[in-house]
JSON list of C-alpha atoms in Angstrom, two decimals:
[
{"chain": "R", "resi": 12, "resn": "UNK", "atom": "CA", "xyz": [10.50, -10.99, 9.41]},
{"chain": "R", "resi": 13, "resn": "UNK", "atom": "CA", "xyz": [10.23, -14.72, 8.38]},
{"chain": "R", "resi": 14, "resn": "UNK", "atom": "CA", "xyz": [8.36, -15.87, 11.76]},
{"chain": "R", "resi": 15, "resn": "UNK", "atom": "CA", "xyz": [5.94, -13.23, 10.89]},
{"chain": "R", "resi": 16, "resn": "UNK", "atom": "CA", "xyz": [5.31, -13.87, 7.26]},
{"chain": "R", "resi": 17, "resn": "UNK", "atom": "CA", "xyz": [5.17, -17.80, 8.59]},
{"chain": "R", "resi": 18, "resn": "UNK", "atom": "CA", "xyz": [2.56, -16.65, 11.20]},
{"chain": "R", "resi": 19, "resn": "UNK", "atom": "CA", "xyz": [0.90, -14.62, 8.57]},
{"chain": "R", "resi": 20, "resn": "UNK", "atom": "CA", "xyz": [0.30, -17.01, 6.21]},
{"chain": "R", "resi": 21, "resn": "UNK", "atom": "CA", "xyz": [-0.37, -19.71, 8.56]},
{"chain": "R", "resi": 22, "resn": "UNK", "atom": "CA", "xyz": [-3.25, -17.44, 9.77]},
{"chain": "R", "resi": 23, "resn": "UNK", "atom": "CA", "xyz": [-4.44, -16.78, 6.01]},
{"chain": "R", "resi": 24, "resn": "UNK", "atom": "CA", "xyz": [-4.29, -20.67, 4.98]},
{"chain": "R", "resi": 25, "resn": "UNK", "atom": "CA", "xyz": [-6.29, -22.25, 7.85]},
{"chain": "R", "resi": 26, "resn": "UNK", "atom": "CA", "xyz": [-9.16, -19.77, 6.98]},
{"chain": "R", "resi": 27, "resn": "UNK", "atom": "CA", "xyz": [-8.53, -20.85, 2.96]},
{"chain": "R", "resi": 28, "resn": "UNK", "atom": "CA", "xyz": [-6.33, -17.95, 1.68]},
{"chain": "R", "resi": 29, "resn": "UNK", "atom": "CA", "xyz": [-3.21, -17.64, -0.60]},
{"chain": "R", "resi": 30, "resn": "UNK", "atom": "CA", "xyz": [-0.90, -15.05, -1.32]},
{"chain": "R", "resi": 31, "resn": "UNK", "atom": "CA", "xyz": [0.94, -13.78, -4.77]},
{"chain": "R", "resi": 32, "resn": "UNK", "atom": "CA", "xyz": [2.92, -11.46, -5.33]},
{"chain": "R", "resi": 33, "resn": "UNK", "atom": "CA", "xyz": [3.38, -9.80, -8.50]},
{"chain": "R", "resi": 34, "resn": "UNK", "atom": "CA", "xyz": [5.49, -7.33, -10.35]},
{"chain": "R", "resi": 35, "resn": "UNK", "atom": "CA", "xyz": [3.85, -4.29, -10.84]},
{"chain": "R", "resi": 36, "resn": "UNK", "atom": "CA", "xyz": [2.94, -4.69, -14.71]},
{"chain": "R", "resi": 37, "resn": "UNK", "atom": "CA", "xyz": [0.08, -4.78, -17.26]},
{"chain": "R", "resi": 38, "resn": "UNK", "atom": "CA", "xyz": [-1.11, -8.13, -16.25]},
{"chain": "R", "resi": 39, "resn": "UNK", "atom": "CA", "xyz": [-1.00, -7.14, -12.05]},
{"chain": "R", "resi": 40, "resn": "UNK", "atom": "CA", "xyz": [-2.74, -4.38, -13.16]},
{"chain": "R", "resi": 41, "resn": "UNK", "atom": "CA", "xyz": [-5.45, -5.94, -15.14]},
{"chain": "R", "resi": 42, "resn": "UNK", "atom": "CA", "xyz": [-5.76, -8.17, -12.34]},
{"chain": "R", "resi": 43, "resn": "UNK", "atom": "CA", "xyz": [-6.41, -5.70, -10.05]},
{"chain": "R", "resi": 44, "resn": "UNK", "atom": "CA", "xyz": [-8.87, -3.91, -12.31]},
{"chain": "R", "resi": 45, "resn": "UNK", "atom": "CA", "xyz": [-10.91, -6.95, -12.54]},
{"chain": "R", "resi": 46, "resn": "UNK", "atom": "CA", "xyz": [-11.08, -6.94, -8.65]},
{"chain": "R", "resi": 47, "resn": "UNK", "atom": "CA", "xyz": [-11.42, -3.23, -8.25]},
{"chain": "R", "resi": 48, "resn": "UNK", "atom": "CA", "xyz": [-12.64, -1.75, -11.46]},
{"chain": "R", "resi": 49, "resn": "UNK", "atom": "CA", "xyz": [-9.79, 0.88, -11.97]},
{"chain": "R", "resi": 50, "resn": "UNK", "atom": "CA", "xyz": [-6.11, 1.22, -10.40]},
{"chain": "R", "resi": 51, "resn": "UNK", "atom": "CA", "xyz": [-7.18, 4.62, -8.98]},
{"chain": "R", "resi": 52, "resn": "UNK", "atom": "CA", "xyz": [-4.31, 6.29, -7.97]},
{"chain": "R", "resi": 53, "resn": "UNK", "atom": "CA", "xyz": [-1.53, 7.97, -10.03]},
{"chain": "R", "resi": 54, "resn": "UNK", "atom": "CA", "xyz": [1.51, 7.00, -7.94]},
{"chain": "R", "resi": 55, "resn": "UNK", "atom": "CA", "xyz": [0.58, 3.12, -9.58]},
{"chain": "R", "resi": 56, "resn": "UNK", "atom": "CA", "xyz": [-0.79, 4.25, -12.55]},
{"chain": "R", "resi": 57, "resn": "UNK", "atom": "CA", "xyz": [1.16, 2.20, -16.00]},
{"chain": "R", "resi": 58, "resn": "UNK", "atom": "CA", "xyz": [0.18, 4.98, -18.09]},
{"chain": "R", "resi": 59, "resn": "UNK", "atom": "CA", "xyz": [2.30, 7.32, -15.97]},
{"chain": "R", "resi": 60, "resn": "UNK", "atom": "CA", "xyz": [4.92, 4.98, -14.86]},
{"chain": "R", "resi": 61, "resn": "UNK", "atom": "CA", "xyz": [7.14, 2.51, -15.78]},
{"chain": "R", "resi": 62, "resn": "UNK", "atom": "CA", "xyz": [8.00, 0.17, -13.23]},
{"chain": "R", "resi": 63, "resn": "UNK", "atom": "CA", "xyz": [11.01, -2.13, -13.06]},
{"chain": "R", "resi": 64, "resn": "UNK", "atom": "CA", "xyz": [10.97, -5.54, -10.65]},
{"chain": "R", "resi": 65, "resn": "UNK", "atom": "CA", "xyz": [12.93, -3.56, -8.01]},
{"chain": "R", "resi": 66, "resn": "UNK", "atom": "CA", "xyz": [10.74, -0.22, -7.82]},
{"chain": "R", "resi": 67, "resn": "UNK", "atom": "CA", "xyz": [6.95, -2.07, -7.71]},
{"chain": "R", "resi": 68, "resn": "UNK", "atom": "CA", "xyz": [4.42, -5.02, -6.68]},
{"chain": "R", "resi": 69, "resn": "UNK", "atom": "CA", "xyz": [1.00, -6.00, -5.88]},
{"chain": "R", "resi": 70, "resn": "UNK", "atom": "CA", "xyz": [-0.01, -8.31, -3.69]},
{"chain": "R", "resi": 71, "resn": "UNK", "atom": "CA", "xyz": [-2.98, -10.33, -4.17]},
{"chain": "R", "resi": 72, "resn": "UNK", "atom": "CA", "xyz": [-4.97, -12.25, -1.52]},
{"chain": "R", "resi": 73, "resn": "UNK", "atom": "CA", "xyz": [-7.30, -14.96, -2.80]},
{"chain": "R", "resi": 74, "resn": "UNK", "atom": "CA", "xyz": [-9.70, -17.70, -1.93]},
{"chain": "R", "resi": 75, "resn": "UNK", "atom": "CA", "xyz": [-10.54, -20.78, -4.24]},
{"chain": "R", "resi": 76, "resn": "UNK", "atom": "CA", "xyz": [-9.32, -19.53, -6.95]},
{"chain": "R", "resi": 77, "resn": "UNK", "atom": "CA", "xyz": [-10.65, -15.82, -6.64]},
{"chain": "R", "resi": 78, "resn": "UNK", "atom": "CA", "xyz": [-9.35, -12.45, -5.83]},
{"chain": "R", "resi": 79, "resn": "UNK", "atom": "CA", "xyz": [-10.24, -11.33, -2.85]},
{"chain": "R", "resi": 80, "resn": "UNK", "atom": "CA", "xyz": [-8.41, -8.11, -1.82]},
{"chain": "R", "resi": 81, "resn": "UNK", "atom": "CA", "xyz": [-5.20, -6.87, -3.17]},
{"chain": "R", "resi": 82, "resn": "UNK", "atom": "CA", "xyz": [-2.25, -3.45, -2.62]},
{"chain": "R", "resi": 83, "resn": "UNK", "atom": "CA", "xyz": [0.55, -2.13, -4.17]},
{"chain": "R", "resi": 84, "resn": "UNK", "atom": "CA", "xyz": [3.67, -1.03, -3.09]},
{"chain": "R", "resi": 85, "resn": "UNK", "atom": "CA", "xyz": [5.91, 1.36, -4.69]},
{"chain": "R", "resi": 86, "resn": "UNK", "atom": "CA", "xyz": [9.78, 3.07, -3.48]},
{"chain": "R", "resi": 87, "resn": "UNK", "atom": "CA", "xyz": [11.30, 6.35, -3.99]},
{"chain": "R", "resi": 88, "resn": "UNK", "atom": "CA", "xyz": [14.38, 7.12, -3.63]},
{"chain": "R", "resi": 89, "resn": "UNK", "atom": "CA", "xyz": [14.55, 10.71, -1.70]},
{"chain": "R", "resi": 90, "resn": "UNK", "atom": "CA", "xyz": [17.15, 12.60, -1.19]},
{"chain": "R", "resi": 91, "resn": "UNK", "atom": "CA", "xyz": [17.07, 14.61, 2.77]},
{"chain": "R", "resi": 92, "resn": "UNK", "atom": "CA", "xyz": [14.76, 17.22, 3.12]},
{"chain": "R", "resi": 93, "resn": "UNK", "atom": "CA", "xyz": [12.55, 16.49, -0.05]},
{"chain": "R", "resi": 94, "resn": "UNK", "atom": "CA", "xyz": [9.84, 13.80, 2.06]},
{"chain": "R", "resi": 95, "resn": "UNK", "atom": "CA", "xyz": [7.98, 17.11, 2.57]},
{"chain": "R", "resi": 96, "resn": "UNK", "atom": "CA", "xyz": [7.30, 18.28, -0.37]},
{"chain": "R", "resi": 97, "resn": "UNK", "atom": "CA", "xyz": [7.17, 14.95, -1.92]},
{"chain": "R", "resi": 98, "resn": "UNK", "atom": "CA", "xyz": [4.40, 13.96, 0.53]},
{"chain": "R", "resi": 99, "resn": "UNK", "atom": "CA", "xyz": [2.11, 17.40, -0.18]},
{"chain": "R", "resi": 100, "resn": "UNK", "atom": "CA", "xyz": [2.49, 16.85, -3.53]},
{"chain": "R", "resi": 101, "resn": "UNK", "atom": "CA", "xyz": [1.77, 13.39, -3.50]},
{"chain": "R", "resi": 102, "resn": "UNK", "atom": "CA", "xyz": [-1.38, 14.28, -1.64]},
{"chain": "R", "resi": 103, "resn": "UNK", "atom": "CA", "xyz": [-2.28, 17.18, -3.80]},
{"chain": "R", "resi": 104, "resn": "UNK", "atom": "CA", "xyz": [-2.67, 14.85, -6.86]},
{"chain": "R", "resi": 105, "resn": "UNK", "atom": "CA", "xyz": [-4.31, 11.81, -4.58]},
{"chain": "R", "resi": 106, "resn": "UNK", "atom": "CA", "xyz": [-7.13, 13.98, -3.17]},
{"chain": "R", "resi": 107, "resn": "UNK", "atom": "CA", "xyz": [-7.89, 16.22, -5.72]},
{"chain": "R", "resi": 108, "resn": "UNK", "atom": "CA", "xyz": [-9.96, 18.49, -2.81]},
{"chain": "R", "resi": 109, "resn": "UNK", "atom": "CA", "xyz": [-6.96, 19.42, -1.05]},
{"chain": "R", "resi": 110, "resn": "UNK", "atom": "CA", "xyz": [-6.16, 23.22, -1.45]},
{"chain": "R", "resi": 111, "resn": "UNK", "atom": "CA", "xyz": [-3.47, 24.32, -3.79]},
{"chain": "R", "resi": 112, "resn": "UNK", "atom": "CA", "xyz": [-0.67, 25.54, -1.34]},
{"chain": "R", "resi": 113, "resn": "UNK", "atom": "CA", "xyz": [-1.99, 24.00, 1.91]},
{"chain": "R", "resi": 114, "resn": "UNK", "atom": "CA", "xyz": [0.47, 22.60, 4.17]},
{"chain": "R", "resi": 115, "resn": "UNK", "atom": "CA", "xyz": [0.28, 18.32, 4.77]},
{"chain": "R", "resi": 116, "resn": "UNK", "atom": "CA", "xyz": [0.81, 18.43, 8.37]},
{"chain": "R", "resi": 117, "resn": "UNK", "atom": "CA", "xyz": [4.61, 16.53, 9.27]},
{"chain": "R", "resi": 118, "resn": "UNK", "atom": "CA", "xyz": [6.59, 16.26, 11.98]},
{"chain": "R", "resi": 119, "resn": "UNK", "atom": "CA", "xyz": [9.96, 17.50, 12.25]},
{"chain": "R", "resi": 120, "resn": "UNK", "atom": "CA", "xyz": [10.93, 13.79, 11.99]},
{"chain": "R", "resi": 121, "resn": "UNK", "atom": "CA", "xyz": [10.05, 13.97, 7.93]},
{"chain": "R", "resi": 122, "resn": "UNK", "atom": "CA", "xyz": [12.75, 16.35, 7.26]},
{"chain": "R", "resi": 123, "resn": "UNK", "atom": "CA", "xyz": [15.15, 13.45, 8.20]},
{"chain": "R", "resi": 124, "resn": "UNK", "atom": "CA", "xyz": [13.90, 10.70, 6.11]},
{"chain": "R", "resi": 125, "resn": "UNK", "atom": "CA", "xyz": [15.79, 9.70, 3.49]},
{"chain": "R", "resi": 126, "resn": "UNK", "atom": "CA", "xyz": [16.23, 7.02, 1.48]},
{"chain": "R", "resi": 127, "resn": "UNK", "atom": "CA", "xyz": [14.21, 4.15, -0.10]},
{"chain": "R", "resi": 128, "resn": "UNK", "atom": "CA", "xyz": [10.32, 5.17, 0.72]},
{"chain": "R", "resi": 129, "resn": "UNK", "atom": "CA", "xyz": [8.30, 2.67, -0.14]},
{"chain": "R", "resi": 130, "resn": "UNK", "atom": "CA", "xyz": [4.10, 4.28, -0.67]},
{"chain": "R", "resi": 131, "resn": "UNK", "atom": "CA", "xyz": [1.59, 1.70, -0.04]},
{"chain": "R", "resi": 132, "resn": "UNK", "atom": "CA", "xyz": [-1.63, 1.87, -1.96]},
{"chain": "R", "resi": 133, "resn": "UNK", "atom": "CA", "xyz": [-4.54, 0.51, -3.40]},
{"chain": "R", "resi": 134, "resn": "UNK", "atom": "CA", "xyz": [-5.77, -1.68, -0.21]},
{"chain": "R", "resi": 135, "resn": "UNK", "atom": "CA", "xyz": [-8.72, -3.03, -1.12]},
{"chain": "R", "resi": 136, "resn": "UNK", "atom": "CA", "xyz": [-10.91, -5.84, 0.41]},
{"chain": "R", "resi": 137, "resn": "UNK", "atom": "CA", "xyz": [-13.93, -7.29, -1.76]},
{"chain": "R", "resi": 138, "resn": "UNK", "atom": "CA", "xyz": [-17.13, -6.69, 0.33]},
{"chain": "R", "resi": 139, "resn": "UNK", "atom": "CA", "xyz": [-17.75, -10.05, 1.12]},
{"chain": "R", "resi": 140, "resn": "UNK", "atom": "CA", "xyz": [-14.06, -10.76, 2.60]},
{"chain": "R", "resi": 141, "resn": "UNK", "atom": "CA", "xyz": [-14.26, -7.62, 4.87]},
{"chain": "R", "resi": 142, "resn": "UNK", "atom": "CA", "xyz": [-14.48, -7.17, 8.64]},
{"chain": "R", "resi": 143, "resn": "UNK", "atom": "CA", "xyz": [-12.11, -9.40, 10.11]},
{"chain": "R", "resi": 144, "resn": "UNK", "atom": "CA", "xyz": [-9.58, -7.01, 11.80]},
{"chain": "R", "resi": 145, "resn": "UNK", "atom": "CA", "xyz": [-7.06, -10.09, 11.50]},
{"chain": "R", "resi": 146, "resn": "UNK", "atom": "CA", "xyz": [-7.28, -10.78, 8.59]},
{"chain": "R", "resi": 147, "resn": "UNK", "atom": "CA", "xyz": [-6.63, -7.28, 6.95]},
{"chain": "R", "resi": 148, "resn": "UNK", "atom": "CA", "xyz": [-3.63, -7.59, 9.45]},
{"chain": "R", "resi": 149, "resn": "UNK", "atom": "CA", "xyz": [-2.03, -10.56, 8.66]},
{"chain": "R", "resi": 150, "resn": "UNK", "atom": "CA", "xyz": [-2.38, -9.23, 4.74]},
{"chain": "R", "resi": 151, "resn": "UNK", "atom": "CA", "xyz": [-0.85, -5.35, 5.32]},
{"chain": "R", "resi": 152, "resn": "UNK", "atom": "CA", "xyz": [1.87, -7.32, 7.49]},
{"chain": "R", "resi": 153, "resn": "UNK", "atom": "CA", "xyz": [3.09, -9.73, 5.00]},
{"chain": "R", "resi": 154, "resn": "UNK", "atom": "CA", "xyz": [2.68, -6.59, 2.48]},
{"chain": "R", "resi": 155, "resn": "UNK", "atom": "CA", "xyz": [5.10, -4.92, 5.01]},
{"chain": "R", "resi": 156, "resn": "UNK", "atom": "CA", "xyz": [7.12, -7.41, 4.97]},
{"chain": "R", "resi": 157, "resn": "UNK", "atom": "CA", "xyz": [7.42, -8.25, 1.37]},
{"chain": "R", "resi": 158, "resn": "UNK", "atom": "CA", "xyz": [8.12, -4.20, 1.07]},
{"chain": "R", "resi": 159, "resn": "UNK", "atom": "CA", "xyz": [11.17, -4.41, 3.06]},
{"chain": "R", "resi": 160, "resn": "UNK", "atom": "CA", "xyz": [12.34, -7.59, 1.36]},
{"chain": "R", "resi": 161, "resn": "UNK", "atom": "CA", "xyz": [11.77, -6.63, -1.99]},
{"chain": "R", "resi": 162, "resn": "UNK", "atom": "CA", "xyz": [11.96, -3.46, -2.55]},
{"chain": "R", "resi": 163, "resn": "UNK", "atom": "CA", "xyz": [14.67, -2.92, 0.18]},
{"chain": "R", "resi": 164, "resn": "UNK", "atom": "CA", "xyz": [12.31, -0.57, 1.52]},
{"chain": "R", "resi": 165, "resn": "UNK", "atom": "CA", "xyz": [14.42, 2.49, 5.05]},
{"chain": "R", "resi": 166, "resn": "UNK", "atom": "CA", "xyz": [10.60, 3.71, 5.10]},
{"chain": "R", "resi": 167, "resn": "UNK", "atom": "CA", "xyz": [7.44, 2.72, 4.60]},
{"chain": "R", "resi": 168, "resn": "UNK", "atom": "CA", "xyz": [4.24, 5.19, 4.07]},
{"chain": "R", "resi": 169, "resn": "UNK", "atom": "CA", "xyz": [0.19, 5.46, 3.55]},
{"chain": "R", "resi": 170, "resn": "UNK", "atom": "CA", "xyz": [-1.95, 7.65, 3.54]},
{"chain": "R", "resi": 171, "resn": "UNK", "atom": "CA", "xyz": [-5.07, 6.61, 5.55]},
{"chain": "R", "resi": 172, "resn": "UNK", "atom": "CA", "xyz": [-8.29, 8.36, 5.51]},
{"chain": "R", "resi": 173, "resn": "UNK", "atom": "CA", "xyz": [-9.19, 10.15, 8.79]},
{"chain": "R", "resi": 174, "resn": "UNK", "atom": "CA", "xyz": [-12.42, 8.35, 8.88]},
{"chain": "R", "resi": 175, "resn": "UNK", "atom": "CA", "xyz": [-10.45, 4.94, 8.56]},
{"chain": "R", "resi": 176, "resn": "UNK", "atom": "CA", "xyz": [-7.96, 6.26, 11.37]},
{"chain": "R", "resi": 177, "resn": "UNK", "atom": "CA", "xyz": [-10.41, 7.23, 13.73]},
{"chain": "R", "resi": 178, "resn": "UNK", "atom": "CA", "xyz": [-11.90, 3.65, 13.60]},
{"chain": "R", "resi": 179, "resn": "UNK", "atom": "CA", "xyz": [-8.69, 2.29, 14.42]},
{"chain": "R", "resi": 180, "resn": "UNK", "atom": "CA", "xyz": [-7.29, 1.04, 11.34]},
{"chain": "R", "resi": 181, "resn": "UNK", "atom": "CA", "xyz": [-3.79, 2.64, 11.60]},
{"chain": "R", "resi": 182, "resn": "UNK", "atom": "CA", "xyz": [-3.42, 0.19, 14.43]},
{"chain": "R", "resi": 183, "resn": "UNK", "atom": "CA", "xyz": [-4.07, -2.85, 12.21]},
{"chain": "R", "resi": 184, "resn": "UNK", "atom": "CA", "xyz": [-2.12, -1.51, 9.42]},
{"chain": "R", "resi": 185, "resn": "UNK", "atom": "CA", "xyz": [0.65, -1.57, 12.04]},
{"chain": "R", "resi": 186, "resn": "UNK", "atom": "CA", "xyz": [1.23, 2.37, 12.01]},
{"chain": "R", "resi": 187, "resn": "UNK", "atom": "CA", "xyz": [0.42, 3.07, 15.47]}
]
């Protein structure tokens, strides 16, 4: 994990861009309001939540002096067989569109996970620092990274829009 957070970051300094992490808190999330307008999702939401140092963080990516782009990470601890459920409902409230009572489509696999889940959320990229494929990389990996490290993450999940997935994203996120 450390050669790849080195290779990461070496990758994000030569083009001019630092890292920091923060705990998931008023000030992280006023900082990521002033990059983003809103935290928009209820799984990160302060008013909801109240996070501890071990159970949330965002990461920030910046360049002279500016936000640039910036996630969250979050874990649950799940007990076996409640992933399911815990993912439809999690996407019930995310996309408010999605039918009461519809089924999230899982594989048999998700009735075996267990654990510390860590959610990933809140990507976003300012629209001038988009469309390098590596460099959205290089960020989600040391966000990996930092997920396992910090919050001592057995599992680690998104939800990606189809239209994102179809471009190919879940293969730079790392999920494929």
């Amino acid at each position: 994990i450390d050669k790849l957070v080195g290779e990461c970051l070496s990758g994000l300094a030569g083009d001019g861009y630092v890292l920091d992490q923060m705990h998931h808190g008023p000030a992280s999330e006023r900082r990521a309001a002033n990059l983003r307008d809103r935290v928009r999702s209820e799984p990160f939401s302060l008013a909801l939540h109240d996070f501890t140092r071990s159970e949330a963080f965002w990461l920030f990516l910046s360049r002279d002096g500016v936000d640039v782009a910036c996630a969250a990470a979050r874990v649950n601890t799940l007990k076996k067989d409640e992933f399911g459920d815990f993912l439809a409902a999690s996407y019930a409230r995310l996309f408010p569109d999605f039918k009461a009572g519809a089924r999230v489509k899982t594989s048999a696999l998700v009735s075996t996970i267990q654990g510390r889940a860590v959610y990933l959320g809140e990507l976003y990229f300012d629209e001038n620092h988009r469309g390098s494929r590596a460099r959205l990389r290089q960020f989600v990996q040391v966000l990996f990274a930092l997920s396992l490290q910090t919050l001592n993450a057995d599992w680690i999940y998104v939800f990606i829009p189809k239209k994102h997935d179809l471009l190919g994203y879940g293969r730079v996120y790392g999920f494929r």
